[in-house]
Short mmCIF file of C-alpha atoms in Angstrom, two decimals:
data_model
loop_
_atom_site.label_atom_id
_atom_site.label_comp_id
_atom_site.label_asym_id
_atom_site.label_seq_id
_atom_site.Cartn_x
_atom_site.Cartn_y
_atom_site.Cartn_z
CA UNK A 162 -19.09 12.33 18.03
CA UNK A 163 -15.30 13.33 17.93
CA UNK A 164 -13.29 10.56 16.71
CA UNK A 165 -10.06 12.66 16.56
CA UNK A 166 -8.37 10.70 19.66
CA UNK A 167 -8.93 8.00 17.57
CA UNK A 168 -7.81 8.88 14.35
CA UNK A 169 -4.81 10.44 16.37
CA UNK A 170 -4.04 7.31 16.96
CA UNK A 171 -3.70 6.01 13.82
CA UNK A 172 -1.42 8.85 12.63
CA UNK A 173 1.12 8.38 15.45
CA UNK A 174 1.17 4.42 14.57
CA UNK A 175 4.74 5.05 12.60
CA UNK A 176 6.26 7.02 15.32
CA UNK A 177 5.04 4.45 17.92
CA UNK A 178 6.28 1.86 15.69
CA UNK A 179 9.80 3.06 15.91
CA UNK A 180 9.56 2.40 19.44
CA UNK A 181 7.93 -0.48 19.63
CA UNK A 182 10.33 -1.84 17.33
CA UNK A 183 13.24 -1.39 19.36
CA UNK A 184 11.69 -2.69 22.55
CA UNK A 185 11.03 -5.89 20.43
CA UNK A 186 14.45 -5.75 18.91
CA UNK A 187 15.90 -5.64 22.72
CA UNK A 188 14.10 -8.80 23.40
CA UNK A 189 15.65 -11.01 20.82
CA UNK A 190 13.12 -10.11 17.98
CA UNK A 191 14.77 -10.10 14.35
CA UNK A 192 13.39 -7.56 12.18
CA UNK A 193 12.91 -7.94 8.32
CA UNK A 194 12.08 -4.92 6.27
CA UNK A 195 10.19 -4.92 3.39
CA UNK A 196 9.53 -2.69 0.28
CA UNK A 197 6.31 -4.23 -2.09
CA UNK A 198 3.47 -6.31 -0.43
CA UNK A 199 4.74 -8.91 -3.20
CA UNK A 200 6.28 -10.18 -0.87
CA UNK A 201 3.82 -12.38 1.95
CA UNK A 202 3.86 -10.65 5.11
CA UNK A 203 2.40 -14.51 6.31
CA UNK A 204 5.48 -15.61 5.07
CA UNK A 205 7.74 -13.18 6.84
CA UNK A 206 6.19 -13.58 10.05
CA UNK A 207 5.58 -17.06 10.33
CA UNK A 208 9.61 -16.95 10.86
CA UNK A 209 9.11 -15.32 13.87
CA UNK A 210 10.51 -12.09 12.86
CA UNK A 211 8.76 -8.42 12.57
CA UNK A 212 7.87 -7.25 9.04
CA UNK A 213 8.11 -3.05 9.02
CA UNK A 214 7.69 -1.06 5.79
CA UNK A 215 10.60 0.76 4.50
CA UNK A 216 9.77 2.72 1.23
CA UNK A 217 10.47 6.01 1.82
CA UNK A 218 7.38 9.08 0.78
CA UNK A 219 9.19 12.04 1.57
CA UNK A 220 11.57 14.37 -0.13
CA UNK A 221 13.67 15.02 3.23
CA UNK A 222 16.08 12.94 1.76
CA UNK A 223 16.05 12.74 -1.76
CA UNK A 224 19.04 15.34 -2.32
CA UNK A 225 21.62 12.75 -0.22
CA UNK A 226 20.33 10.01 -2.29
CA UNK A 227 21.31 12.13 -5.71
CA UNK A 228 24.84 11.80 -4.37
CA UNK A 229 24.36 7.97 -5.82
CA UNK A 230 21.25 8.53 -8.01
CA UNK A 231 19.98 10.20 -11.03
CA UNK A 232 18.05 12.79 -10.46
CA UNK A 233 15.25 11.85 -13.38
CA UNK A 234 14.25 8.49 -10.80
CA UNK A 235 11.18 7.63 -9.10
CA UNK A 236 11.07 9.93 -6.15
CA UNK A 237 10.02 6.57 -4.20
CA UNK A 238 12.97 5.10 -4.84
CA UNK A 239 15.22 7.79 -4.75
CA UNK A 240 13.55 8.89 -1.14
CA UNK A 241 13.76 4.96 0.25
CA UNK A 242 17.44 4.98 -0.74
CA UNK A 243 17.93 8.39 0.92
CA UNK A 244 16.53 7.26 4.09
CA UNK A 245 18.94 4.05 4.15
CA UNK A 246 21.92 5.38 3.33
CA UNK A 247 21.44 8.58 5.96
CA UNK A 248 20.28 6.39 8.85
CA UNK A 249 16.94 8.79 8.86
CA UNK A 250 14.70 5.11 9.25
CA UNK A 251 14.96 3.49 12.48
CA UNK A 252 13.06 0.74 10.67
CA UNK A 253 16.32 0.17 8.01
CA UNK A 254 18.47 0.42 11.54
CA UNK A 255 16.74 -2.06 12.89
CA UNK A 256 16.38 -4.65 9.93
CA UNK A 257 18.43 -7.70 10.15
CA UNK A 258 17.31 -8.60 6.73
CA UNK A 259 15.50 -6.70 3.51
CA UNK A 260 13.66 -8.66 0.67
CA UNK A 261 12.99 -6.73 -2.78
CA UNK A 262 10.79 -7.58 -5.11
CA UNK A 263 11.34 -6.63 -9.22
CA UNK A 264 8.30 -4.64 -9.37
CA UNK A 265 10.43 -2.04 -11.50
CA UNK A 266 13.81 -1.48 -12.96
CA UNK A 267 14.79 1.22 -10.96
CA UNK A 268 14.15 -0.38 -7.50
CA UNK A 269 16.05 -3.62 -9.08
CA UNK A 270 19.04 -1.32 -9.48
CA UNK A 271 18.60 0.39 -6.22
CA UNK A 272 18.30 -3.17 -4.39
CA UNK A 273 22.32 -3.51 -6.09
CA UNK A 274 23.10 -0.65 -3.78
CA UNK A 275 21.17 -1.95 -0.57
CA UNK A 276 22.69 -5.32 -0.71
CA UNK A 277 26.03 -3.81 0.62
CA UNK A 278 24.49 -2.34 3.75
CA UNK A 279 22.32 -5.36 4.86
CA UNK A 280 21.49 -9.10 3.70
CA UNK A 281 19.04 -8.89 0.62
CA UNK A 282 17.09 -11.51 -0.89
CA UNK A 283 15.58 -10.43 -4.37
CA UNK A 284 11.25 -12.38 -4.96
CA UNK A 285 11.84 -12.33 -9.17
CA UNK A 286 8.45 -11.85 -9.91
CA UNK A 287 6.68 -13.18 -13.04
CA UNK A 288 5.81 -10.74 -15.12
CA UNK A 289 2.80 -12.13 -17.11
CA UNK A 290 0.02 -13.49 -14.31
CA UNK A 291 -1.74 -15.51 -17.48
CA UNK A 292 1.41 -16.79 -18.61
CA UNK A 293 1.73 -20.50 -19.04
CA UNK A 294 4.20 -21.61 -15.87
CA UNK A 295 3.89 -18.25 -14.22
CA UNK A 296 1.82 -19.60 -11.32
CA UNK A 297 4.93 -22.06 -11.08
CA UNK A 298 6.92 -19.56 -11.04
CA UNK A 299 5.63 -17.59 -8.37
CA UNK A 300 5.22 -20.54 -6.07
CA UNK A 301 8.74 -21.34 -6.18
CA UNK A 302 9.76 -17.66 -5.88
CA UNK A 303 7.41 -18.14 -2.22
CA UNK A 304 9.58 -21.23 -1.67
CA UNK A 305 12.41 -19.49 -1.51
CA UNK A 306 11.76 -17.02 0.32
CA UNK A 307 10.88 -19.03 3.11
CA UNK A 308 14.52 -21.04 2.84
CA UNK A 309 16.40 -17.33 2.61
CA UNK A 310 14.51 -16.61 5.57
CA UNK A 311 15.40 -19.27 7.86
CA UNK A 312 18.97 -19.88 6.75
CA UNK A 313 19.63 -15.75 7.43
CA UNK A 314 17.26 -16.08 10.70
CA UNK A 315 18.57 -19.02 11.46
CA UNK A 316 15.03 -20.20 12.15
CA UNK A 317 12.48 -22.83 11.01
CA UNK A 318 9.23 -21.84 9.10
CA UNK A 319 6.06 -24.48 9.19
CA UNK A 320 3.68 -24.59 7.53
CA UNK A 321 1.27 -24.64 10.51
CA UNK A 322 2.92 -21.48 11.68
CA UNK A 323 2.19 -19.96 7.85
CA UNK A 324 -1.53 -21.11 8.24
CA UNK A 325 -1.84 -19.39 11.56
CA UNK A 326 -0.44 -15.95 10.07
CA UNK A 327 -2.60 -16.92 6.98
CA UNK A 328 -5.75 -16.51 9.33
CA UNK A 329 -4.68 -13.60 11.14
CA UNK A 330 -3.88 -11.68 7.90
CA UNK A 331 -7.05 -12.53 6.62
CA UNK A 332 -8.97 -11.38 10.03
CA UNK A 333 -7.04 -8.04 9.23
CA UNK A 334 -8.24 -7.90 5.63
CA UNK A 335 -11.98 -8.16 6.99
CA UNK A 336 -11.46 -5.75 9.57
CA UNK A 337 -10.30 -3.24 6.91
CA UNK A 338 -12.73 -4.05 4.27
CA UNK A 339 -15.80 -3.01 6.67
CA UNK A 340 -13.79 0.19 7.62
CA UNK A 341 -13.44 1.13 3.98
CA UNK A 342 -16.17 0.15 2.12
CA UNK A 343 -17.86 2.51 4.27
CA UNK A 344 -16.95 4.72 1.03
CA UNK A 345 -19.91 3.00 -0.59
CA UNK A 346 -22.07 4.99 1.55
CA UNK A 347 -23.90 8.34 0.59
CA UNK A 348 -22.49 10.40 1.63
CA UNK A 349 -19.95 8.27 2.99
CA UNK A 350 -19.06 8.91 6.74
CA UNK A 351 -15.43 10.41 6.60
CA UNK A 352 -13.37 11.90 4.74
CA UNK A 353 -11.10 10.04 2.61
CA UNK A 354 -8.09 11.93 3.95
CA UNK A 355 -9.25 10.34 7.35
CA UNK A 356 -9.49 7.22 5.81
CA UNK A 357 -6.44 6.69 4.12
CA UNK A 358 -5.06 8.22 7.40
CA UNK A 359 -5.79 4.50 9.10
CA UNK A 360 -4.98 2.60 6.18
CA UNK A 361 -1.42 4.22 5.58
CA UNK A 362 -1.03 3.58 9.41
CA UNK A 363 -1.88 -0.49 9.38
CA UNK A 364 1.73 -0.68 7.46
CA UNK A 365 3.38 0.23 10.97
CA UNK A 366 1.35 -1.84 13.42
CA UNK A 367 3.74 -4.80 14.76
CA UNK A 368 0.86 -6.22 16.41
CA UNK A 369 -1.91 -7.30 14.44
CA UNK A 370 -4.44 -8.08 17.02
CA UNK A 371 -4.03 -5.10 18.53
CA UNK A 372 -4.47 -3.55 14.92
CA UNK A 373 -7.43 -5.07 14.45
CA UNK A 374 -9.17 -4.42 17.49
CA UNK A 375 -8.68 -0.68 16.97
CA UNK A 376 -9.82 -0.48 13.25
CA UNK A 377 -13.08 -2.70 14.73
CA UNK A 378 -14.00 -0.38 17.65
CA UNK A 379 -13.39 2.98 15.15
CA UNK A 380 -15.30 1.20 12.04
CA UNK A 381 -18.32 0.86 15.10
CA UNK A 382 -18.08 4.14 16.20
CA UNK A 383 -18.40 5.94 12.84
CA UNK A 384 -21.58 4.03 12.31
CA UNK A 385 -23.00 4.32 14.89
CA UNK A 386 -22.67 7.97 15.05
CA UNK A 387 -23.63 7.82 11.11
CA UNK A 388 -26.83 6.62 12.34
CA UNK A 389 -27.39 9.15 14.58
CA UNK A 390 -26.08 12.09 13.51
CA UNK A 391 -25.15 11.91 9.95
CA UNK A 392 -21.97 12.69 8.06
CA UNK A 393 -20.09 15.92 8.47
CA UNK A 394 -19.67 15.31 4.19
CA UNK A 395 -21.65 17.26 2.57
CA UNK A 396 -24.45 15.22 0.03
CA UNK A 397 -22.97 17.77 -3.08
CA UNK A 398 -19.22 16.40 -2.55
CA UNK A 399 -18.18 14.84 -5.43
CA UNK A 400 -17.12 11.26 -4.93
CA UNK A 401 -13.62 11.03 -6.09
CA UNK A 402 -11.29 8.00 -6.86
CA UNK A 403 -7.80 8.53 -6.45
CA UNK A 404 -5.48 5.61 -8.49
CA UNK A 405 -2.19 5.39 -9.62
CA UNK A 406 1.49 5.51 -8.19
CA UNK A 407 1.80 4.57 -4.57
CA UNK A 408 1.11 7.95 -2.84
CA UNK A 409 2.86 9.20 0.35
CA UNK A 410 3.30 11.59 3.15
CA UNK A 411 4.62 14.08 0.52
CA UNK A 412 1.56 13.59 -1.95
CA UNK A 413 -1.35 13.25 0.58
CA UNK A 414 -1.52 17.35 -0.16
CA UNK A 415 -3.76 16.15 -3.34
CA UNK A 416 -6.07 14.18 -1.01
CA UNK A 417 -6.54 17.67 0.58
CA UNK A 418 -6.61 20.02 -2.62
CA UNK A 419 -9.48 17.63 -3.91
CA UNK A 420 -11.86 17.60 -0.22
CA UNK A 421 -11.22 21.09 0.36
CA UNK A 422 -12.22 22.00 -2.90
CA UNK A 423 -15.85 20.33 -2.77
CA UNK A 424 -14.54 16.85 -3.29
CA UNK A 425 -14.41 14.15 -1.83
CA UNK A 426 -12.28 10.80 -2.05
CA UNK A 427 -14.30 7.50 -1.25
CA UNK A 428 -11.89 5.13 -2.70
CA UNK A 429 -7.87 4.37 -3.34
CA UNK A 430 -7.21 2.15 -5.74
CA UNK A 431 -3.14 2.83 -5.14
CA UNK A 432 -0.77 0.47 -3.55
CA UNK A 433 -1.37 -1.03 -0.41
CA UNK A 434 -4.61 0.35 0.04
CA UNK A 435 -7.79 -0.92 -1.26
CA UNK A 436 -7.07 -3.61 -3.70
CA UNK A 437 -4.60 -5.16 -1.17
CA UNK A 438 -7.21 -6.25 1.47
CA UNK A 439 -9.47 -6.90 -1.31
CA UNK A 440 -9.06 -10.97 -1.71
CA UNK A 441 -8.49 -13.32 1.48
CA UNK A 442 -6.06 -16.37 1.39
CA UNK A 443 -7.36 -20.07 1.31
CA UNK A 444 -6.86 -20.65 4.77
CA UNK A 445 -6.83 -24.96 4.44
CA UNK A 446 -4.54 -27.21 1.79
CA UNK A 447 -0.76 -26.03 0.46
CA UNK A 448 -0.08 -22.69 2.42
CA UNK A 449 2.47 -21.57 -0.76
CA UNK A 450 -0.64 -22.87 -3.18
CA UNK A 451 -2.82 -20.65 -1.45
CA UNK A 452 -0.66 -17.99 -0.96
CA UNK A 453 0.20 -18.11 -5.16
CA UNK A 454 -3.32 -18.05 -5.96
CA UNK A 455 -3.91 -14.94 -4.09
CA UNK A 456 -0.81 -12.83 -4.65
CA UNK A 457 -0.89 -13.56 -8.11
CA UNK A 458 -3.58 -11.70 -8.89
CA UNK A 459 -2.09 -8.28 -7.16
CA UNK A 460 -3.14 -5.48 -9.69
CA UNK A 461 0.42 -3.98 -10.19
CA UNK A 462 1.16 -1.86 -12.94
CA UNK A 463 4.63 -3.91 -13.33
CA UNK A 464 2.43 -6.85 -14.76
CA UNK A 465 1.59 -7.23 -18.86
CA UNK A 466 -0.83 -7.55 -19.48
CA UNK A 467 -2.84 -6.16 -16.88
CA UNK A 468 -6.48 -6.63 -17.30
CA UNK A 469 -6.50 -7.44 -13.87
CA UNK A 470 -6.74 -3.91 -13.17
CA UNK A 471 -8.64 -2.13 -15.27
CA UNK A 472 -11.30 -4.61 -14.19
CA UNK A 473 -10.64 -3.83 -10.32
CA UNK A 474 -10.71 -0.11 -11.49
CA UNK A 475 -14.26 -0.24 -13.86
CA UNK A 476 -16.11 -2.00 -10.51
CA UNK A 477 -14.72 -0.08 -7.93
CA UNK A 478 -16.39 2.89 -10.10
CA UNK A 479 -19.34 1.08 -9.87
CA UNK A 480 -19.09 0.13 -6.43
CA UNK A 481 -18.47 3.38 -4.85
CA UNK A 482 -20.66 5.19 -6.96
CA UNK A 483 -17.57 7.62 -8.25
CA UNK A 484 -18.17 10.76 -9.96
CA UNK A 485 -14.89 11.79 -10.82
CA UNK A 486 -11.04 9.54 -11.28
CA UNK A 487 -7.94 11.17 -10.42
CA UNK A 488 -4.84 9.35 -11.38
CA UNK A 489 -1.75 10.38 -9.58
CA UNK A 490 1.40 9.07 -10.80
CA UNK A 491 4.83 9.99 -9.82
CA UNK A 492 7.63 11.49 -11.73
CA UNK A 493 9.09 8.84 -14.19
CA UNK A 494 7.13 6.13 -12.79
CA UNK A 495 6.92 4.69 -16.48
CA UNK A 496 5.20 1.47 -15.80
CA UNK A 497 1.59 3.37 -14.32
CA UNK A 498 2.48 6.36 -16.65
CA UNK A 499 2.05 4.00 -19.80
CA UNK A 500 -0.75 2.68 -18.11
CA UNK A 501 -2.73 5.87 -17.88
CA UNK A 502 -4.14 5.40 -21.74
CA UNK A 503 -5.49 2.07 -20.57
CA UNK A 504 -6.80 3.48 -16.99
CA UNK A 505 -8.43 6.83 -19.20
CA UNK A 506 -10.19 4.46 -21.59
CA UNK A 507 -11.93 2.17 -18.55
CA UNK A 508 -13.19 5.50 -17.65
CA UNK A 509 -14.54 7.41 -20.23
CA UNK A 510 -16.10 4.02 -20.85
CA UNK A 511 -18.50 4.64 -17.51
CA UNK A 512 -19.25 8.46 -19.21
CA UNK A 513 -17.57 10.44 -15.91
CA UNK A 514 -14.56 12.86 -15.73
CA UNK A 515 -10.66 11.78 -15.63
CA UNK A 516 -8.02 13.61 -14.51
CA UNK A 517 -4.13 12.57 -14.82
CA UNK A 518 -1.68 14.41 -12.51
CA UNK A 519 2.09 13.62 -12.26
CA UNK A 520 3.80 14.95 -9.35
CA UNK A 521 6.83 14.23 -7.55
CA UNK A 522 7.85 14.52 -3.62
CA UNK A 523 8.55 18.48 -3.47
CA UNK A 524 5.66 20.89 -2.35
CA UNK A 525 6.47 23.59 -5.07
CA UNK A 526 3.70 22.44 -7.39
CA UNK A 527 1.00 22.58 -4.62
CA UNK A 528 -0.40 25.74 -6.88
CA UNK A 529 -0.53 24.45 -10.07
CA UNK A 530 -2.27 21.43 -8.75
CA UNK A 531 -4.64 23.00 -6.45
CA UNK A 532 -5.35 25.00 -9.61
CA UNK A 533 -6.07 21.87 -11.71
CA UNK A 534 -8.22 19.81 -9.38
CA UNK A 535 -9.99 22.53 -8.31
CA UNK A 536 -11.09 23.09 -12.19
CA UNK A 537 -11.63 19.40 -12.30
CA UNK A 538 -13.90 19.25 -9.64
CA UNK A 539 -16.23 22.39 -11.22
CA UNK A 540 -16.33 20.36 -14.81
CA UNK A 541 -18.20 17.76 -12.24
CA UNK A 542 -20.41 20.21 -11.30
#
C-alpha cells in the first residue's frame, strides 16, 4: 500500500497551518506562540487561545538575525530570531502573545530582544528536578502563567477547562505513542525519516481532534499493510537512534545520510519527539499538581543533574532494540554538548557503536557528514 497521500499530508501540516491560523485569527481567535514544550500547551489552550510553534530550523534567516546576534550562537536561536524580526513566520505575525522558557542562556537573552516586538511572559524554570522546593517552584511558575495569560487575553482560565485540554492532550500522546513505537518492530514498518515526518508535523495542527484522527487511521494502515505485505526496510538496516539538540528542517539531511546509507532510524530521543508523548498527565485532583508532576520530569539537557535522561536514553536502547546512537548536537549548543560524555558512557555501557556529530543550519557540511555516518554505519556491520 502507498501511504504517500498520507504522509503528504503530514508534511504540508505547517503550510496549512499558516492558513488555518489566519482564518481562526479572523474569527476572534487570539494566538499565543510558543518556543519549549516547558511550557503546558493544556495551559495555553484552556485560555481559549491557539498555541503555534515558533522556533525557527532553517538557515534562510540566520544572516538578518547576525545584524543583532553573534555569529558563534545556537543556530536555533539565531534562526527563530531571524524569522521574527524579518516577518518570514506568519505564526510570530499572528501571535498576540509569546511565553519563553529559560531552557538556555542564549534564548534568555534573545527573549530581551522579543519582548519589544510583542508581550512576553518568561516560565523561570527550576533547574535541579530533585532539588528540595523545585516541585514548588515549578507549580507556581504554572500559576503564573495562567494569570499572565488571562490578564494579556483578557480571559478566564478554569480549571475544568485545564482538565478538559488535560484529556485531550493525553488522547494525543496515546495516539502518537502507538504510531511510534511501531519502531520496536523488526524491521520496523517505515522509515524513520517518514516518521519523524508526522511527528515534526503534530507541532502545527490547531486542531487536535482532527490530529488525532489522522495519526489513528495512518498508524492502522501501516499495520495492516505490515501484516500483509511486510516492510519496504530491509531486515540488514541497522537500527539507529538519533538524540541530541532539537533537529530541524535544515538537519533532517542526517536522517537521510544515515537510511540511505543502510541505516535506519527507529527512534528520536530529541526534543519534542519521543520523550515528549512519553508520560500522560493525571487527568483527576489539582490540574497545576498534575501538570508539575509530569512536566517536571521533561529530560532537558538544561536540567543538573540529569539522570533523568540517561535513563530514558539506556531503555529506549533496550526498547527499540538499537544497534547504533547518533548524537546530533548543534553548533554551541553547550548544555547537550557537555552532555555528550554522559550520553557516550550510557552507551558504551550496552556494548554498541556511538557516534557524536555537531552541525549547524547550513548544507555545506552535507559531505563530510555523509562521509562520517556512512563509515559509522559499516563499523556496525
Amino acid at each position: 500500500m502507498d501511504f504517500t497521500p498520507m504522509l503528504n499530508e503530514f508534511a504540508e501540516a505547517r503550510q496549512n497551518g499558516f492558513i488555518l491560523t489566519k482564518e481562526l485569527k479572523d474569527q476572534g481567535k487570539k494566538v499565543v506562540g510558543v518556543y519549549c514544550g516547558f511550557a503546558p500547551w493544556e495551559i495555553i489552550t484552556a485560555s481559549g487561545a491557539i498555541a503555534v510553534w515558533l522556533c525557527g530550523m532553517s538557515d534562510t534567516t540566520i544572516p538578518d538575525a547576525e545584524q543583532h546576534l553573534p555569529a558563534n550562537l545556537c543556530p536555533l536561536i539565531k534562526s527563530s530570531y531571524g524569522f521574527a524580526i524579518t516577518g518570514k513566520c506568519p505564526y510570530f505575525y499572528f501571535s498576540d502573545m509569546l511565553i519563553g522558557e529559560t531552557t538556555c542562556d542564549g534564548k534568555k537573552k534573545m527573549y530581551e530582544f522579543l519582548s519589544d516586538l510583542k508581550p512576553m511572559h518568561i516560565m523561570h524554570l527550576h533547574q535541579n528536578p530533585k532539588a528540595e522546593g523545585s516541585y514548588r517552584y515549578y507549580r507556581s511558575e504554572m500559576v503564573k502563567l495562567k494569570e499572565a495569560l488571562e490578564k494579556e487575553l483578557d480571559i478566564e482560565i478554569t480549571d475544568d477547562a485545564i482538565r478538559d485540554r488535560i484529556k485531550l492532550r493525553n488522547r494525543e500522546r496515546k495516539a502518537l505513542r502507538n504510531f511510534y513505537e511501531m519502531g520496536k518492530m523488526v524491521p520496523p514498518p517505515i522509515y524513520g525519516f517518514d516518521m519523524r515526518k508526522v511527528i515534526q508535523a503534530t507541532l502545527f495542527i490547531a486542531d487536535k481532534e482532527t490530529e488525532i484522527e489522522k495519526v489513528v487511521k495512518l498508524t492502522n494502515a501501516i499495520k495492516e499493510d505490515y501484516e500483509k505485505n511486510g516492510s519496504a526496510v530491509p531486515a540488514t538496516a541497522k537500527r539507529i537512534m538519533v538524540t541530541g539538540s532539537p533537529l530541524g528542517d535544515a538537519t533532517e539531511n542526517i536522517i537521510k545520510i544515515i537510511e540511505d546509507n543502510g541505516g535506519v532510524v527507529v527512534c528520536f530521543e530529541n526534543c519534542a519527539a519521543i520523550k515528549d508523548k512519553e508520560d500522560g498527565v493525571q487527568e483527576t485532583g489539582d490540574p497545576f499538581d498534575a501538570l508539575t508532576t509530569r512536566y517536571i520530569k521533561s529530560g532537558c539537557a538544561c536540567m543538573s543533574p540529569n539522570d533523568h535522561r540517561m535513563d530514558m536514553i539506556s531503555h529506549y536502547i533496550d526498547e527499540y532494540m538499537v544497534d547504533g546512537v547518533v548524537d546530533v548536537i548543534l553548533q554551541t549548543c553547550h548544555t547537550y554538548n557537555v552532555e555528550t560524555k554522559r550520553v557516550k558512557d550510557v552507551v558504551n555501557q550496552k556494548n554498541i557503536p556511538y557516534l557524536n556529530l555537531e552541525t549547524d543550519y547550513s548544507q555545506e557540511t552535507i559531505g563530510q557528514l555523509t562521509t562520517r555516518i556512512a563509515a559509522f554505519l559499516e563499523m556496525i556491520n
